[in-house]
Amino acid sequence: MTLDADYSDRIPNNVDLRNDRRLQRALEAWQPRFMQWWKDLGPDLIARDVYLRTAISADRDGWAHFGHIPLEEYRWGIFLADRDPDRRIAFGEHMGTPAWQQVPGEYRAELQRLLVVQGDTEPASVEQQRLLGFTAPSLYDLRNLFQVNVEEGRHLWAMVYLLHAFFGREGREQAEQLLLRHSGSVDAPRILGAFNEPTRDWLAFFMFTYFTDRDGKFQLGTLAESGFDPLSRTCRFMLREEAHHMMVGTTGVDRVVRRTAELMREHDTDDVRPHGGIPLGVIQRYLNFHYSVSLDLFGGERSTNVANYYTAGLKGRWQEERRADDHQLTDVTAAIDAVVDGHIETAHVPALTALNQDLRSEYFTDCNNGVRRWNRILEIAGIDATLSLPHHGFNRRVGAFAGHHVSPAGALVDAATWALCEAAWLPTAADYELVESMMRPVFEPGKMAGWIAPPTSGINGQPVEYTYVHL
Ligand code: BYC
């Protein structure tokens, strides 16, 4: 049974918080610190109110409420998907046994580590995006930015709830730390690389929500398989919100590509800069950057950590239960790429140690759907050019390709070639300057900046020209 959020509670929830005074008090003590963090490092642009979706229950129908509210009055709640009382662990050495409702002592450290890494990314992305409001290309986009931001904040709450509820004093200390590390900080950076990169403009924001949020989708998908049932249920609910973030990225890049294609046609040129468009070459370089730093988020091609997580039943594979194998993988090998004697070669390793690569392959397939969409937009516009994903070894800092130079086409190159070609492969200072010069806010309902096409529909059945934000 789902308990709907009681909106008279300070922390809306469906975890029966009111009957756990100790936990409630711990979370109520954390809440003002979260609000202070939001004030200091959340969105800088202050709006009077925003048309936001707020999670109010875990029911499939009617789980969210839409309405205009000031951002700081958003109710960051705690919601877990409904419990399946018969749920059993679907993989690893505990396969077939009932899912755990408490943290198994022997896996406490590993589980806490996974929660902290997941939790760390959520506030990091809000910090990365805090200045974007000032240059939003439309009120529709501004609303979507704020929606993504409040929901990333809620996802932080989701992990903090688990840390407080199941990990005692250590969990509470880790919850504090989640507000003390900051994106890009020299002394206390965020844990994973991509979350310390600045999101400096709206093209970067759309690429981030396409590629980096998509890593979130896949990592949450593996944690939704976890034998630790409260984590699984939390992630299943988070994935529902995450779908909107994917939509923002996919349609955001769609609209940039569409506008560029229109300008290319209209002016019969590849160089759309004088006409206020973003050239395809710049879009490709942004894509190369965001895809490659997001690939790093999956960890090494070979990893004993991931083998241990899987065997222990803590982190499964993408759509674990749909896989037709023994869900133990103890006698199976898998092929991964490795750099051997100056060549990229295929190595066969125990499948358990290749699970980061297994997930990365699923992610690649999903990312490629977007590229196909964008190429279709170009094709329909009659543009004879395509976008593509670079090779998985390109620009990597984690795993088998770290320390090597790989071209977007997948050739191992020397440092001199890399230095010569880098400006053609990754965004340059001039690219950033160009895009920044286009970032002029458009705050009139229904109007769009010149570098982006309008969306095909509005939010929650509202028209595109709806006043999504009152400034
Ligand atoms: N940067 O054995 P390895 C999201 C560390 S995004 C820095 O190869 P492992 C979101 C690693 O921690 C989803 N360090 O890999 C998106 C390990 O350190 P220790 C976030 C890195 O451990 C947008 C060492 O290197 N959630 O939700 O199998 C907006 C060796 O690692 C990196 C998760 O990732 C890196 N890129 O897996 C908002 C889920 N990669 O232990 C939100 C939880 C690896 O030796 N995390 N390292 O000190 C995990 O499942 C795993 O920890 C990882 C790495 C996938 C991150």
Coordinates of C-alpha atoms and ligand atoms in Angstrom, one line a residue:
M1 CA 0.0 0.0 0.0
T2 CA 1.3 3.5 -0.8
L3 CA 1.1 6.1 1.9
D4 CA 0.5 9.4 0.3
A5 CA 2.6 12.4 1.4
D6 CA 1.1 14.2 4.2
Y7 CA 1.7 17.9 3.3
S8 CA 1.3 19.0 6.8
D9 CA 4.6 17.2 7.5
R10 CA 7.8 19.2 7.2
I11 CA 9.2 16.4 5.0
P12 CA 6.6 14.9 2.7
N13 CA 7.2 11.1 2.6
N14 CA 5.7 7.7 2.1
V15 CA 8.1 6.0 4.6
D16 CA 5.9 6.6 7.7
L17 CA 8.4 9.1 9.1
R18 CA 6.0 10.4 11.7
N19 CA 6.3 7.0 13.5
D20 CA 10.1 7.1 13.6
R21 CA 10.8 10.1 15.8
R22 CA 14.5 9.5 15.9
L23 CA 14.9 9.4 12.2
Q24 CA 12.5 12.4 11.7
R25 CA 14.5 14.5 14.1
A26 CA 17.8 13.6 12.3
L27 CA 16.3 14.6 9.0
E28 CA 14.8 17.7 10.4
A29 CA 18.3 18.7 11.7
W30 CA 19.7 18.1 8.2
Q31 CA 17.0 20.0 6.4
P32 CA 18.1 23.6 7.4
R33 CA 21.6 22.7 6.3
F34 CA 20.2 21.6 3.0
M35 CA 18.3 24.8 2.7
Q36 CA 21.4 26.8 3.4
W37 CA 23.3 24.9 0.8
W38 CA 20.4 25.5 -1.7
K39 CA 20.6 29.2 -0.9
D40 CA 24.3 29.4 -1.3
L41 CA 24.9 27.0 -4.2
G42 CA 21.5 26.4 -5.8
P43 CA 20.1 28.4 -8.7
D44 CA 21.3 32.0 -8.6
L45 CA 18.5 33.6 -10.5
I46 CA 15.6 34.3 -8.2
A47 CA 12.2 33.8 -9.7
R48 CA 8.9 34.8 -8.1
D49 CA 7.4 31.4 -8.9
V50 CA 7.9 28.5 -11.3
Y51 CA 5.5 25.9 -12.8
L52 CA 6.9 22.9 -11.1
R53 CA 6.1 19.2 -10.8
T54 CA 6.2 18.0 -7.2
A55 CA 6.3 14.4 -6.3
I56 CA 3.4 13.7 -3.9
S57 CA 3.1 9.9 -3.8
A58 CA 4.5 6.8 -5.4
D59 CA 1.3 5.8 -7.2
R60 CA 1.7 5.3 -10.9
D61 CA -1.2 7.6 -11.6
G62 CA -1.2 11.0 -10.1
W63 CA 2.2 10.7 -8.4
A64 CA 3.0 14.4 -9.1
H65 CA 1.3 17.7 -8.7
F66 CA 1.9 20.7 -11.1
G67 CA 1.6 24.3 -10.0
H68 CA 3.4 27.7 -9.7
I69 CA 5.5 27.9 -6.6
P70 CA 8.6 29.8 -5.4
L71 CA 11.6 27.5 -5.8
E72 CA 12.5 27.6 -2.2
E73 CA 9.0 26.4 -1.3
Y74 CA 9.4 23.2 -3.3
R75 CA 8.7 20.3 -0.9
W76 CA 11.7 18.0 -1.1
G77 CA 10.1 14.7 -0.1
I78 CA 11.1 11.1 0.4
F79 CA 9.4 8.5 -1.8
L80 CA 10.1 4.9 -2.4
A81 CA 8.3 2.8 -5.0
D82 CA 5.8 0.3 -3.5
R83 CA 7.3 -2.7 -1.7
D84 CA 6.9 -6.1 -3.3
P85 CA 6.7 -8.4 -0.2
D86 CA 7.8 -11.4 -2.3
R87 CA 10.8 -9.8 -3.9
R88 CA 13.9 -12.0 -4.1
I89 CA 17.5 -11.2 -5.0
A90 CA 17.9 -11.8 -8.7
F91 CA 21.7 -12.3 -9.1
G92 CA 25.0 -13.1 -7.3
E93 CA 25.7 -15.5 -4.5
H94 CA 22.4 -14.7 -2.7
M95 CA 20.3 -15.2 -5.7
G96 CA 16.8 -16.5 -4.8
T97 CA 16.9 -15.4 -1.2
P98 CA 14.4 -12.7 0.0
A99 CA 15.6 -9.1 -0.6
W100 CA 17.1 -7.5 2.4
Q101 CA 15.1 -5.0 4.4
Q102 CA 18.1 -4.1 6.5
V103 CA 21.8 -3.6 5.6
P104 CA 23.7 -6.9 5.7
G105 CA 26.6 -6.3 8.1
E106 CA 29.2 -7.8 5.8
Y107 CA 28.3 -5.4 3.0
R108 CA 27.8 -2.3 5.0
A109 CA 30.9 -0.4 3.8
E110 CA 30.3 -1.2 0.1
L111 CA 26.6 -0.2 0.3
Q112 CA 27.4 3.0 2.0
R113 CA 30.1 3.8 -0.6
L114 CA 27.6 3.3 -3.4
L115 CA 25.0 5.6 -1.7
V116 CA 27.6 8.3 -1.1
V117 CA 28.8 8.2 -4.7
Q118 CA 25.3 8.3 -6.0
G119 CA 24.3 11.0 -3.5
D120 CA 27.4 13.1 -4.3
T121 CA 26.4 13.5 -8.0
E122 CA 23.0 15.0 -7.3
P123 CA 23.9 18.3 -5.5
A124 CA 27.0 18.5 -7.8
S125 CA 24.8 18.9 -10.9
V126 CA 22.8 21.7 -9.2
E127 CA 26.1 23.5 -8.4
Q128 CA 27.3 23.0 -11.9
Q129 CA 24.1 24.6 -13.3
R130 CA 23.6 27.4 -10.8
L131 CA 24.2 30.3 -13.2
L132 CA 22.4 29.1 -16.2
G133 CA 19.1 30.7 -15.3
F134 CA 20.5 34.1 -16.2
T135 CA 20.9 33.1 -19.9
A136 CA 17.9 30.9 -20.4
P137 CA 16.8 30.8 -24.1
S138 CA 13.1 30.9 -23.1
L139 CA 10.8 30.7 -20.1
Y140 CA 10.0 27.1 -21.1
D141 CA 13.7 26.2 -20.8
L142 CA 14.1 28.1 -17.6
R143 CA 11.3 26.1 -16.1
N144 CA 12.9 22.9 -17.2
L145 CA 16.2 23.9 -15.7
F146 CA 14.6 24.6 -12.4
Q147 CA 12.6 21.3 -12.5
V148 CA 15.8 19.4 -13.1
N149 CA 17.5 21.3 -10.2
V150 CA 14.8 20.7 -7.6
E151 CA 14.5 17.0 -8.6
E152 CA 18.3 16.5 -8.3
G153 CA 17.9 18.1 -4.8
R154 CA 15.2 15.5 -4.1
H155 CA 17.5 12.7 -5.3
L156 CA 20.0 14.0 -2.7
W157 CA 17.2 13.7 -0.1
A158 CA 16.6 10.1 -1.3
M159 CA 20.2 9.1 -0.6
V160 CA 20.3 11.0 2.7
Y161 CA 17.2 9.3 3.9
L162 CA 18.9 5.9 3.3
L163 CA 22.1 7.0 5.0
H164 CA 20.2 8.4 8.0
A165 CA 17.8 5.5 8.3
F166 CA 20.2 2.6 7.8
F167 CA 23.8 3.7 8.5
G168 CA 23.6 5.3 12.0
R169 CA 26.2 7.9 13.0
E170 CA 28.5 7.2 10.1
G171 CA 25.6 7.7 7.7
R172 CA 24.7 11.0 9.3
E173 CA 28.3 12.1 8.9
Q174 CA 28.4 11.1 5.3
A175 CA 25.1 13.1 4.8
E176 CA 26.9 16.2 6.2
Q177 CA 29.8 15.7 3.8
L178 CA 27.5 15.6 0.8
L179 CA 26.8 19.3 1.5
L180 CA 30.5 20.2 2.1
R181 CA 32.1 18.8 -1.0
H182 CA 31.5 21.2 -4.0
S183 CA 31.7 20.9 -7.7
G184 CA 35.1 22.1 -9.0
S185 CA 36.4 22.8 -5.5
V186 CA 40.2 22.4 -5.2
D187 CA 40.1 21.3 -1.5
A188 CA 36.9 19.3 -1.5
P189 CA 35.8 18.4 -5.0
R190 CA 32.9 16.1 -5.9
I191 CA 33.8 12.4 -6.1
L192 CA 33.4 11.7 -9.8
G193 CA 35.2 13.5 -12.6
A194 CA 32.3 14.8 -14.8
F195 CA 30.7 16.5 -11.8
N196 CA 33.7 18.8 -11.4
E197 CA 33.4 20.1 -15.0
P198 CA 31.7 23.5 -15.3
T199 CA 28.3 23.5 -17.2
R200 CA 29.1 26.9 -18.7
D201 CA 26.3 27.4 -21.2
W202 CA 23.0 26.0 -22.4
L203 CA 24.5 23.8 -25.1
A204 CA 26.6 22.2 -22.4
F205 CA 23.4 21.9 -20.2
F206 CA 21.6 20.0 -23.0
M207 CA 24.6 17.8 -23.6
F208 CA 24.9 17.2 -19.9
T209 CA 21.3 16.2 -19.5
Y210 CA 21.6 14.0 -22.5
F211 CA 24.8 12.2 -21.7
T212 CA 25.6 12.6 -18.0
D213 CA 22.0 12.3 -16.8
R214 CA 21.8 9.2 -18.9
D215 CA 24.7 7.7 -16.9
G216 CA 22.4 8.4 -14.0
K217 CA 19.6 6.5 -15.7
F218 CA 21.9 3.4 -16.2
Q219 CA 23.5 3.5 -12.7
L220 CA 20.1 3.9 -11.0
G221 CA 18.9 1.0 -13.2
T222 CA 21.7 -1.2 -11.7
L223 CA 21.0 0.0 -8.2
A224 CA 17.2 -0.7 -8.7
E225 CA 18.3 -4.3 -9.0
S226 CA 20.0 -4.2 -5.7
G227 CA 19.3 -6.9 -3.1
F228 CA 19.0 -4.1 -0.5
D229 CA 15.3 -3.5 -1.0
P230 CA 15.0 0.2 0.3
L231 CA 17.8 1.2 -2.2
S232 CA 16.0 -0.7 -5.0
R233 CA 12.7 1.0 -4.2
T234 CA 14.3 4.4 -3.9
C235 CA 16.0 4.1 -7.3
R236 CA 12.8 2.9 -9.0
F237 CA 11.0 6.0 -8.0
M238 CA 14.0 8.3 -8.9
L239 CA 14.0 6.7 -12.4
R240 CA 10.5 8.0 -12.9
E241 CA 11.6 11.6 -12.4
E242 CA 14.8 11.0 -14.4
A243 CA 12.8 10.4 -17.5
H244 CA 12.0 14.2 -17.7
H245 CA 15.7 15.0 -17.4
M246 CA 16.4 12.7 -20.4
M247 CA 13.6 14.5 -22.3
V248 CA 15.2 17.9 -21.6
G249 CA 18.5 16.7 -23.0
T250 CA 17.2 14.9 -26.0
T251 CA 14.8 17.6 -27.2
G252 CA 17.3 20.3 -26.2
V253 CA 19.9 19.0 -28.6
D254 CA 17.2 18.3 -31.2
R255 CA 16.2 21.9 -31.1
V256 CA 19.7 23.2 -31.4
V257 CA 20.4 20.9 -34.4
R258 CA 17.1 21.8 -36.0
R259 CA 17.8 25.6 -35.8
T260 CA 21.3 25.1 -37.1
A261 CA 20.0 23.1 -40.0
E262 CA 17.4 25.8 -40.8
L263 CA 20.0 28.5 -40.9
M264 CA 22.3 26.3 -43.0
R265 CA 19.5 25.9 -45.6
E266 CA 18.3 29.5 -45.4
H267 CA 21.8 31.0 -46.0
D268 CA 23.2 28.1 -47.9
T269 CA 26.3 27.9 -45.7
D270 CA 28.0 25.7 -43.1
D271 CA 29.1 28.8 -41.2
V272 CA 25.9 29.8 -39.4
R273 CA 27.8 32.0 -36.9
P274 CA 27.0 35.3 -38.6
H275 CA 23.3 34.3 -38.6
G276 CA 23.2 33.5 -34.9
G277 CA 23.4 29.7 -35.1
I278 CA 25.8 27.2 -33.5
P279 CA 27.9 25.5 -36.3
L280 CA 27.6 21.7 -36.5
G281 CA 31.3 21.4 -35.8
V282 CA 30.9 23.1 -32.4
I283 CA 27.9 20.8 -31.6
Q284 CA 30.1 17.8 -32.5
R285 CA 32.9 18.9 -30.3
Y286 CA 30.6 19.5 -27.4
L287 CA 29.1 16.1 -28.0
N288 CA 32.6 14.5 -28.0
F289 CA 33.5 16.1 -24.7
H290 CA 30.3 15.3 -22.8
Y291 CA 30.1 11.7 -24.1
S292 CA 33.7 10.9 -23.2
V293 CA 33.6 12.4 -19.7
S294 CA 30.3 10.5 -19.2
L295 CA 31.9 7.2 -20.3
D296 CA 34.5 7.7 -17.5
L297 CA 31.6 7.6 -15.0
F298 CA 31.2 3.9 -15.5
G299 CA 34.6 3.1 -14.0
G300 CA 37.3 0.9 -15.4
E301 CA 36.9 -1.6 -18.2
R302 CA 38.2 -4.2 -15.7
S303 CA 37.1 -3.7 -12.1
T304 CA 37.2 -6.0 -9.1
N305 CA 34.9 -3.6 -7.3
V306 CA 32.1 -4.2 -9.7
A307 CA 32.6 -7.9 -9.6
N308 CA 32.3 -7.8 -5.8
Y309 CA 29.2 -5.6 -5.9
Y310 CA 27.6 -8.0 -8.3
T311 CA 28.5 -11.2 -6.5
A312 CA 27.3 -9.7 -3.2
G313 CA 24.0 -8.8 -4.7
L314 CA 24.4 -5.0 -4.2
K315 CA 24.5 -3.8 -7.8
G316 CA 23.0 -5.7 -10.7
R317 CA 23.2 -5.4 -14.5
W318 CA 20.9 -3.2 -16.6
Q319 CA 17.6 -5.1 -16.8
E320 CA 19.1 -8.0 -14.9
E321 CA 15.9 -10.1 -14.8
R322 CA 15.5 -10.0 -18.6
R323 CA 19.0 -11.6 -19.1
A324 CA 18.9 -15.2 -20.2
D325 CA 21.9 -16.6 -18.2
D326 CA 22.7 -17.9 -14.8
H327 CA 22.9 -14.5 -13.1
Q328 CA 26.1 -15.6 -11.4
L329 CA 28.6 -15.3 -14.2
T330 CA 31.3 -17.2 -12.4
D331 CA 32.3 -19.3 -15.4
V332 CA 31.9 -16.8 -18.2
T333 CA 34.3 -14.6 -19.9
A334 CA 33.7 -11.3 -21.7
A335 CA 35.6 -9.3 -24.3
I336 CA 36.9 -5.9 -23.5
D337 CA 39.3 -3.5 -25.3
A338 CA 42.7 -3.0 -23.9
V339 CA 45.8 -1.1 -25.1
V340 CA 48.6 -3.7 -25.6
D341 CA 52.0 -2.8 -27.0
G342 CA 50.7 0.3 -28.7
H343 CA 47.6 -1.3 -30.2
I344 CA 44.0 -1.5 -29.2
E345 CA 43.3 -5.3 -28.7
T346 CA 40.5 -7.4 -27.5
A347 CA 41.1 -9.2 -24.3
H348 CA 39.0 -11.9 -22.7
V349 CA 38.5 -11.5 -19.0
P350 CA 36.2 -13.0 -16.4
A351 CA 32.7 -11.5 -17.2
L352 CA 32.3 -10.4 -13.5
T353 CA 35.2 -8.0 -13.8
A354 CA 33.9 -6.6 -17.1
L355 CA 30.5 -5.5 -15.8
N356 CA 31.3 -1.8 -16.0
Q357 CA 32.0 -2.4 -19.7
D358 CA 28.7 -4.3 -20.0
L359 CA 26.8 -1.3 -18.6
R360 CA 28.8 1.1 -20.8
S361 CA 27.8 -0.9 -23.9
E362 CA 24.1 -0.6 -22.9
Y363 CA 24.7 3.1 -22.5
F364 CA 26.4 3.4 -25.9
T365 CA 23.3 1.8 -27.6
D366 CA 21.0 4.3 -25.8
C367 CA 23.2 7.3 -26.7
N368 CA 23.3 6.2 -30.3
N369 CA 19.5 6.6 -30.5
G370 CA 19.9 10.3 -29.9
V371 CA 22.6 10.6 -32.6
R372 CA 20.3 8.9 -35.0
R373 CA 17.5 11.3 -34.1
W374 CA 19.7 14.3 -34.7
N375 CA 21.0 12.9 -38.0
R376 CA 17.4 12.3 -39.1
I377 CA 16.7 16.0 -38.4
L378 CA 19.7 16.9 -40.6
E379 CA 18.6 14.5 -43.3
I380 CA 15.0 15.9 -43.4
A381 CA 16.4 19.4 -43.7
G382 CA 18.5 18.2 -46.7
I383 CA 21.8 18.8 -44.9
D384 CA 24.6 16.5 -46.1
A385 CA 26.4 16.1 -42.8
T386 CA 26.1 13.8 -39.7
L387 CA 26.9 13.8 -36.1
S388 CA 28.5 10.8 -34.5
L389 CA 29.7 9.4 -31.1
P390 CA 33.5 9.2 -30.8
H391 CA 35.2 5.9 -30.1
H392 CA 35.0 4.7 -26.5
G393 CA 38.7 5.2 -26.0
F394 CA 38.6 8.9 -27.0
N395 CA 39.5 11.4 -24.3
R396 CA 39.2 8.9 -21.4
R397 CA 40.8 9.6 -18.0
V398 CA 39.5 6.4 -16.3
G399 CA 40.1 2.8 -17.3
A400 CA 41.9 1.0 -20.1
F401 CA 42.4 4.1 -22.3
A402 CA 43.5 6.5 -19.5
G403 CA 47.0 7.8 -20.4
H404 CA 46.6 7.0 -24.1
H405 CA 45.5 9.2 -27.0
V406 CA 42.7 7.8 -29.1
S407 CA 41.2 9.7 -32.0
P408 CA 37.4 10.0 -32.3
A409 CA 37.7 7.4 -35.1
G410 CA 39.4 5.0 -32.7
A411 CA 43.1 5.2 -33.8
L412 CA 45.8 5.2 -31.2
V413 CA 47.8 8.4 -31.8
D414 CA 50.9 9.9 -30.3
A415 CA 51.0 13.0 -28.2
A416 CA 52.1 15.2 -31.1
T417 CA 49.2 14.2 -33.2
W418 CA 46.8 14.7 -30.3
A419 CA 48.1 18.2 -29.7
L420 CA 47.7 19.0 -33.4
C421 CA 44.2 17.7 -33.6
E422 CA 42.7 18.4 -30.2
A423 CA 41.2 21.7 -31.4
A424 CA 39.2 19.8 -34.1
W425 CA 38.1 17.1 -31.6
L426 CA 37.3 18.9 -28.4
P427 CA 35.7 22.4 -27.7
T428 CA 38.2 25.2 -28.0
A429 CA 38.3 28.5 -26.1
A430 CA 36.9 30.1 -29.3
D431 CA 34.0 27.6 -29.3
Y432 CA 33.1 28.5 -25.7
E433 CA 33.4 32.2 -26.5
L434 CA 31.1 31.8 -29.5
V435 CA 28.5 29.9 -27.6
E436 CA 28.7 32.3 -24.7
S437 CA 28.2 35.3 -27.0
M438 CA 24.8 33.7 -28.0
M439 CA 23.7 33.2 -24.4
R440 CA 21.3 36.1 -24.1
P441 CA 18.2 35.6 -21.9
V442 CA 14.8 35.5 -23.5
F443 CA 12.2 35.9 -20.8
E444 CA 9.1 36.8 -22.9
P445 CA 6.5 34.0 -22.9
G446 CA 6.6 31.9 -26.1
K447 CA 9.7 33.7 -27.5
M448 CA 12.9 31.7 -28.2
A449 CA 16.6 32.7 -28.5
G450 CA 17.8 32.7 -32.1
W451 CA 20.1 29.7 -31.8
I452 CA 17.4 27.2 -30.8
A453 CA 14.2 26.1 -32.4
P454 CA 11.0 26.1 -30.3
P455 CA 9.9 22.8 -28.6
T456 CA 7.1 20.9 -30.3
S457 CA 4.9 20.9 -27.2
G458 CA 4.8 22.5 -23.7
I459 CA 4.8 21.0 -20.3
N460 CA 1.8 19.0 -18.8
G461 CA -0.5 20.0 -21.7
Q462 CA 0.2 23.7 -21.4
P463 CA 1.1 25.7 -24.6
V464 CA 4.7 26.6 -25.3
E465 CA 3.8 30.2 -24.8
Y466 CA 2.5 29.6 -21.3
T467 CA 4.1 31.8 -18.6
Y468 CA 6.1 28.9 -17.0
V469 CA 8.1 31.3 -14.8
H470 CA 7.2 34.6 -13.2
L471 CA 10.3 36.6 -12.6
Ligands
BYC1 N1 35.9 9.7 -11.4 O1 36.9 -0.3 -10.0 P1 36.7 1.0 -10.7 C1 23.8 10.5 -11.7 C2 37.1 5.4 -8.8 S1 25.2 9.8 -12.4 C3 36.6 9.6 -10.2 O2 37.3 1.1 -12.0 P2 34.0 1.0 -9.8 C4 23.5 11.9 -12.1 C5 36.2 4.4 -8.0 O3 35.3 5.0 -7.1 C6 25.3 8.2 -11.6 N2 36.8 8.4 -9.7 O4 35.2 1.4 -10.8 C7 23.7 12.4 -13.4 C8 37.2 3.6 -7.4 O5 37.7 4.2 -6.2 P3 38.1 3.4 -4.9 C9 26.1 8.2 -10.3 C10 36.4 7.3 -10.3 O6 34.4 1.2 -8.5 C11 23.5 13.7 -13.7 C12 38.4 3.6 -8.3 O7 38.2 4.7 -9.2 N3 25.9 7.0 -9.6 O8 23.1 9.9 -11.0 O9 33.4 -0.3 -10.3 C13 22.9 14.6 -12.8 C14 38.4 2.3 -9.2 O10 37.2 2.2 -9.8 C15 35.6 7.3 -11.5 C16 26.8 6.0 -9.6 O11 27.9 6.1 -10.2 C17 35.4 8.6 -12.0 N4 34.7 8.8 -13.2 O12 32.8 1.9 -10.4 C18 22.7 14.1 -11.5 C19 26.4 4.8 -8.8 N5 35.3 6.1 -11.8 O13 36.9 2.6 -4.5 C20 23.0 12.8 -11.2 C21 27.4 4.4 -7.7 C22 35.8 5.3 -10.9 O14 39.2 2.6 -5.3 N6 28.8 4.2 -8.1 N7 36.4 6.0 -10.0 O15 38.4 4.5 -3.9 C23 29.3 3.1 -8.6 O16 28.6 2.2 -9.0 C24 30.8 3.0 -8.9 O17 31.4 3.5 -7.8 C25 31.3 3.7 -10.1 C26 32.7 3.2 -10.4 C27 30.4 3.4 -11.3 C28 31.4 5.2 -10.0

